[in-house]
mmCIF file of N, CA and C in Angstrom:
data_model
loop_
_atom_site.group_PDB
_atom_site.id
_atom_site.type_symbol
_atom_site.label_atom_id
_atom_site.label_comp_id
_atom_site.label_asym_id
_atom_site.label_seq_id
_atom_site.Cartn_x
_atom_site.Cartn_y
_atom_site.Cartn_z
ATOM 1 N N UNK A 1 94.157 67.927 82.425
ATOM 2 C CA UNK A 1 94.251 67.444 81.071
ATOM 3 C C UNK A 1 93.109 66.478 80.781
ATOM 4 N N UNK A 2 92.705 65.714 81.760
ATOM 5 C CA UNK A 2 91.628 64.751 81.564
ATOM 6 C C UNK A 2 90.323 65.452 81.232
ATOM 7 N N UNK A 3 90.070 66.577 81.890
ATOM 8 C CA UNK A 3 88.833 67.312 81.632
ATOM 9 C C UNK A 3 88.793 67.831 80.205
ATOM 10 N N UNK A 4 89.918 68.330 79.728
ATOM 11 C CA UNK A 4 89.983 68.848 78.359
ATOM 12 C C UNK A 4 89.799 67.706 77.375
ATOM 13 N N UNK A 5 90.458 66.592 77.639
ATOM 14 C CA UNK A 5 90.335 65.415 76.776
ATOM 15 C C UNK A 5 88.878 64.959 76.712
ATOM 16 N N UNK A 6 88.246 64.873 77.868
ATOM 17 C CA UNK A 6 86.848 64.434 77.914
ATOM 18 C C UNK A 6 85.933 65.418 77.198
ATOM 19 N N UNK A 7 86.236 66.704 77.298
ATOM 20 C CA UNK A 7 85.429 67.704 76.593
ATOM 21 C C UNK A 7 85.569 67.542 75.082
ATOM 22 N N UNK A 8 86.785 67.286 74.616
ATOM 23 C CA UNK A 8 86.982 67.042 73.183
ATOM 24 C C UNK A 8 86.238 65.784 72.741
ATOM 25 N N UNK A 9 86.308 64.727 73.548
ATOM 26 C CA UNK A 9 85.629 63.474 73.200
ATOM 27 C C UNK A 9 84.123 63.688 73.159
ATOM 28 N N UNK A 10 83.586 64.471 74.119
ATOM 29 C CA UNK A 10 82.152 64.750 74.148
ATOM 30 C C UNK A 10 81.722 65.566 72.938
ATOM 31 N N UNK A 11 82.653 66.350 72.403
ATOM 32 C CA UNK A 11 82.342 67.166 71.226
ATOM 33 C C UNK A 11 82.464 66.364 69.934
ATOM 34 N N UNK A 12 82.888 65.100 70.052
ATOM 35 C CA UNK A 12 82.949 64.249 68.873
ATOM 36 C C UNK A 12 84.313 64.154 68.218
ATOM 37 N N UNK A 13 85.343 64.640 68.882
ATOM 38 C CA UNK A 13 86.700 64.569 68.334
ATOM 39 C C UNK A 13 87.225 63.156 68.563
ATOM 40 N N UNK A 14 87.927 62.600 67.554
ATOM 41 C CA UNK A 14 88.437 61.236 67.713
ATOM 42 C C UNK A 14 89.502 61.180 68.812
ATOM 43 N N UNK A 15 89.761 59.957 69.285
ATOM 44 C CA UNK A 15 90.598 59.734 70.467
ATOM 45 C C UNK A 15 92.007 60.302 70.324
ATOM 46 N N UNK A 16 92.698 59.992 69.233
ATOM 47 C CA UNK A 16 94.090 60.442 69.089
ATOM 48 C C UNK A 16 94.178 61.961 68.975
ATOM 49 N N UNK A 17 93.247 62.568 68.264
ATOM 50 C CA UNK A 17 93.243 64.027 68.131
ATOM 51 C C UNK A 17 92.924 64.688 69.471
ATOM 52 N N UNK A 18 91.990 64.115 70.217
ATOM 53 C CA UNK A 18 91.628 64.670 71.525
ATOM 54 C C UNK A 18 92.808 64.591 72.487
ATOM 55 N N UNK A 19 93.540 63.463 72.466
ATOM 56 C CA UNK A 19 94.717 63.330 73.332
ATOM 57 C C UNK A 19 95.788 64.343 72.952
ATOM 58 N N UNK A 20 96.033 64.495 71.646
ATOM 59 C CA UNK A 20 97.059 65.434 71.187
ATOM 60 C C UNK A 20 96.686 66.870 71.545
ATOM 61 N N UNK A 21 95.433 67.227 71.327
ATOM 62 C CA UNK A 21 94.991 68.594 71.619
ATOM 63 C C UNK A 21 95.014 68.871 73.118
ATOM 64 N N UNK A 22 94.575 67.906 73.910
ATOM 65 C CA UNK A 22 94.571 68.091 75.366
ATOM 66 C C UNK A 22 95.995 68.188 75.897
ATOM 67 N N UNK A 23 96.918 67.441 75.306
ATOM 68 C CA UNK A 23 98.311 67.504 75.736
ATOM 69 C C UNK A 23 99.000 68.792 75.334
ATOM 70 N N UNK A 24 98.505 69.440 74.282
ATOM 71 C CA UNK A 24 99.125 70.675 73.799
ATOM 72 C C UNK A 24 98.713 71.892 74.613
ATOM 73 N N UNK A 25 97.621 71.788 75.325
ATOM 74 C CA UNK A 25 97.136 72.918 76.128
ATOM 75 C C UNK A 25 97.864 72.908 77.469
ATOM 76 N N UNK A 26 98.566 74.005 77.811
ATOM 77 C CA UNK A 26 99.288 74.035 79.091
ATOM 78 C C UNK A 26 98.317 74.066 80.270
ATOM 79 N N UNK A 27 98.688 73.392 81.329
ATOM 80 C CA UNK A 27 97.865 73.393 82.534
ATOM 81 C C UNK A 27 98.011 74.724 83.260
ATOM 82 N N UNK A 28 97.010 75.088 84.016
ATOM 83 C CA UNK A 28 96.996 76.395 84.681
ATOM 84 C C UNK A 28 98.160 76.561 85.656
ATOM 85 N N UNK A 29 98.559 75.498 86.341
ATOM 86 C CA UNK A 29 99.649 75.633 87.314
ATOM 87 C C UNK A 29 101.012 75.712 86.638
ATOM 88 N N UNK A 30 101.083 75.446 85.323
ATOM 89 C CA UNK A 30 102.345 75.537 84.592
ATOM 90 C C UNK A 30 102.542 76.890 83.910
ATOM 91 N N UNK A 31 101.514 77.711 83.899
ATOM 92 C CA UNK A 31 101.564 78.992 83.197
ATOM 93 C C UNK A 31 101.881 80.107 84.195
ATOM 94 N N UNK A 32 102.831 80.965 83.838
ATOM 95 C CA UNK A 32 103.193 82.086 84.709
ATOM 96 C C UNK A 32 102.133 83.181 84.607
ATOM 97 N N UNK A 33 101.754 83.724 85.743
ATOM 98 C CA UNK A 33 100.797 84.822 85.762
ATOM 99 C C UNK A 33 101.549 86.150 85.788
ATOM 100 N N UNK A 34 100.819 87.217 85.666
ATOM 101 C CA UNK A 34 101.450 88.542 85.730
ATOM 102 C C UNK A 34 102.105 88.764 87.088
ATOM 103 N N UNK A 35 101.481 88.247 88.118
ATOM 104 C CA UNK A 35 102.048 88.391 89.462
ATOM 105 C C UNK A 35 103.372 87.637 89.547
ATOM 106 N N UNK A 36 103.419 86.429 88.961
ATOM 107 C CA UNK A 36 104.669 85.656 88.952
ATOM 108 C C UNK A 36 105.767 86.413 88.224
ATOM 109 N N UNK A 37 105.432 86.968 87.078
ATOM 110 C CA UNK A 37 106.418 87.701 86.278
ATOM 111 C C UNK A 37 106.882 88.944 87.018
ATOM 112 N N UNK A 38 105.966 89.642 87.666
ATOM 113 C CA UNK A 38 106.336 90.838 88.432
ATOM 114 C C UNK A 38 107.243 90.462 89.601
ATOM 115 N N UNK A 39 106.968 89.332 90.240
ATOM 116 C CA UNK A 39 107.802 88.866 91.344
ATOM 117 C C UNK A 39 109.222 88.570 90.853
ATOM 118 N N UNK A 40 109.339 87.947 89.693
ATOM 119 C CA UNK A 40 110.659 87.649 89.129
ATOM 120 C C UNK A 40 111.384 88.945 88.785
ATOM 121 N N UNK A 41 110.662 89.908 88.219
ATOM 122 C CA UNK A 41 111.280 91.202 87.904
ATOM 123 C C UNK A 41 111.802 91.877 89.172
ATOM 124 N N UNK A 42 111.029 91.802 90.242
ATOM 125 C CA UNK A 42 111.442 92.404 91.512
ATOM 126 C C UNK A 42 112.694 91.718 92.048
ATOM 127 N N UNK A 43 112.732 90.393 91.964
ATOM 128 C CA UNK A 43 113.907 89.654 92.436
ATOM 129 C C UNK A 43 115.138 89.990 91.604
ATOM 130 N N UNK A 44 114.969 90.158 90.300
ATOM 131 C CA UNK A 44 116.088 90.537 89.434
ATOM 132 C C UNK A 44 116.587 91.925 89.801
ATOM 133 N N UNK A 45 115.666 92.863 90.053
ATOM 134 C CA UNK A 45 116.061 94.222 90.434
ATOM 135 C C UNK A 45 116.835 94.210 91.756
ATOM 136 N N UNK A 46 116.379 93.399 92.715
ATOM 137 C CA UNK A 46 117.090 93.302 93.992
ATOM 138 C C UNK A 46 118.472 92.691 93.796
ATOM 139 N N UNK A 47 118.567 91.692 92.939
ATOM 140 C CA UNK A 47 119.850 91.053 92.662
ATOM 141 C C UNK A 47 120.812 92.037 92.004
ATOM 142 N N UNK A 48 120.301 92.829 91.049
ATOM 143 C CA UNK A 48 121.145 93.829 90.395
ATOM 144 C C UNK A 48 121.643 94.854 91.407
ATOM 145 N N UNK A 49 120.789 95.263 92.328
ATOM 146 C CA UNK A 49 121.207 96.222 93.354
ATOM 147 C C UNK A 49 122.306 95.629 94.229
ATOM 148 N N UNK A 50 122.173 94.358 94.574
ATOM 149 C CA UNK A 50 123.218 93.693 95.365
ATOM 150 C C UNK A 50 124.531 93.626 94.602
ATOM 151 N N UNK A 51 124.467 93.340 93.316
ATOM 152 C CA UNK A 51 125.674 93.261 92.482
ATOM 153 C C UNK A 51 126.345 94.631 92.399
ATOM 154 N N UNK A 52 125.561 95.687 92.166
ATOM 155 C CA UNK A 52 126.137 97.036 92.087
ATOM 156 C C UNK A 52 126.765 97.444 93.418
ATOM 157 N N UNK A 53 126.111 97.082 94.516
ATOM 158 C CA UNK A 53 126.653 97.395 95.837
ATOM 159 C C UNK A 53 127.998 96.695 96.029
ATOM 160 N N UNK A 54 128.073 95.428 95.662
ATOM 161 C CA UNK A 54 129.330 94.680 95.785
ATOM 162 C C UNK A 54 130.400 95.272 94.880
ATOM 163 N N UNK A 55 130.016 95.715 93.697
ATOM 164 C CA UNK A 55 130.967 96.326 92.766
ATOM 165 C C UNK A 55 131.551 97.606 93.354
ATOM 166 N N UNK A 56 130.715 98.441 93.951
ATOM 167 C CA UNK A 56 131.194 99.677 94.562
ATOM 168 C C UNK A 56 132.103 99.384 95.754
ATOM 169 N N UNK A 57 131.756 98.384 96.541
ATOM 170 C CA UNK A 57 132.605 98.028 97.681
ATOM 171 C C UNK A 57 133.961 97.511 97.221
ATOM 172 N N UNK A 58 133.985 96.741 96.153
ATOM 173 C CA UNK A 58 135.263 96.271 95.617
ATOM 174 C C UNK A 58 136.094 97.440 95.105
ATOM 175 N N UNK A 59 135.452 98.353 94.406
ATOM 176 C CA UNK A 59 136.161 99.533 93.908
ATOM 177 C C UNK A 59 136.731 100.356 95.044
ATOM 178 N N UNK A 60 135.947 100.542 96.095
ATOM 179 C CA UNK A 60 136.419 101.284 97.260
ATOM 180 C C UNK A 60 137.602 100.569 97.909
ATOM 181 N N UNK A 61 137.532 99.253 97.986
ATOM 182 C CA UNK A 61 138.643 98.482 98.543
ATOM 183 C C UNK A 61 139.902 98.620 97.715
ATOM 184 N N UNK A 62 139.770 98.600 96.401
ATOM 185 C CA UNK A 62 140.935 98.753 95.518
ATOM 186 C C UNK A 62 141.555 100.131 95.682
ATOM 187 N N UNK A 63 140.721 101.165 95.731
ATOM 188 C CA UNK A 63 141.233 102.527 95.907
ATOM 189 C C UNK A 63 141.925 102.657 97.260
ATOM 190 N N UNK A 64 141.318 102.136 98.313
ATOM 191 C CA UNK A 64 141.914 102.206 99.648
ATOM 192 C C UNK A 64 143.253 101.484 99.689
ATOM 193 N N UNK A 65 143.313 100.303 99.110
ATOM 194 C CA UNK A 65 144.559 99.545 99.074
ATOM 195 C C UNK A 65 145.628 100.273 98.265
ATOM 196 N N UNK A 66 145.243 100.868 97.154
ATOM 197 C CA UNK A 66 146.197 101.607 96.323
ATOM 198 C C UNK A 66 146.756 102.802 97.081
ATOM 199 N N UNK A 67 145.893 103.562 97.742
ATOM 200 C CA UNK A 67 146.346 104.719 98.518
ATOM 201 C C UNK A 67 147.267 104.264 99.645
ATOM 202 N N UNK A 68 146.922 103.192 100.328
ATOM 203 C CA UNK A 68 147.763 102.690 101.421
ATOM 204 C C UNK A 68 149.124 102.255 100.902
ATOM 205 N N UNK A 69 149.145 101.558 99.777
ATOM 206 C CA UNK A 69 150.424 101.120 99.213
ATOM 207 C C UNK A 69 151.267 102.296 98.734
ATOM 208 N N UNK A 70 150.642 103.322 98.181
ATOM 209 C CA UNK A 70 151.391 104.495 97.727
ATOM 210 C C UNK A 70 151.992 105.258 98.903
ATOM 211 N N UNK A 71 151.341 105.227 100.060
ATOM 212 C CA UNK A 71 151.884 105.906 101.237
ATOM 213 C C UNK A 71 153.011 105.096 101.867
ATOM 214 N N UNK A 72 152.879 103.776 101.829
ATOM 215 C CA UNK A 72 153.901 102.923 102.443
ATOM 216 C C UNK A 72 155.143 102.854 101.569
ATOM 217 N N UNK A 73 154.933 102.617 100.294
ATOM 218 C CA UNK A 73 156.065 102.483 99.373
ATOM 219 C C UNK A 73 156.414 103.850 98.784
ATOM 220 N N UNK A 74 157.693 104.159 98.772
ATOM 221 C CA UNK A 74 158.086 105.487 98.249
ATOM 222 C C UNK A 74 157.944 105.596 96.753
#
C-alpha cells in the first residue's frame, strides 16, 4: 500500500486522496487467483462426494435395519 501511495504522491495527487485511493486497491496477497478458486472448487467437489457417500451408507443402513426388523417381527 505504501508503494501505491507514494506513486500517487509522486504523480501530484494530494495526501488524503492518495491515501484513500491506495487503501481502496486490494493487495496482491488478499486477491484470490484462478488457482486458488480452482483449489476451492476441487475441495467442494470432494466434500460433496463425501456427503453423497455418507448419504448412501445411511440409506443402506436404514434398508438393512428395516429388513432385519421385518424378519424378526411377524
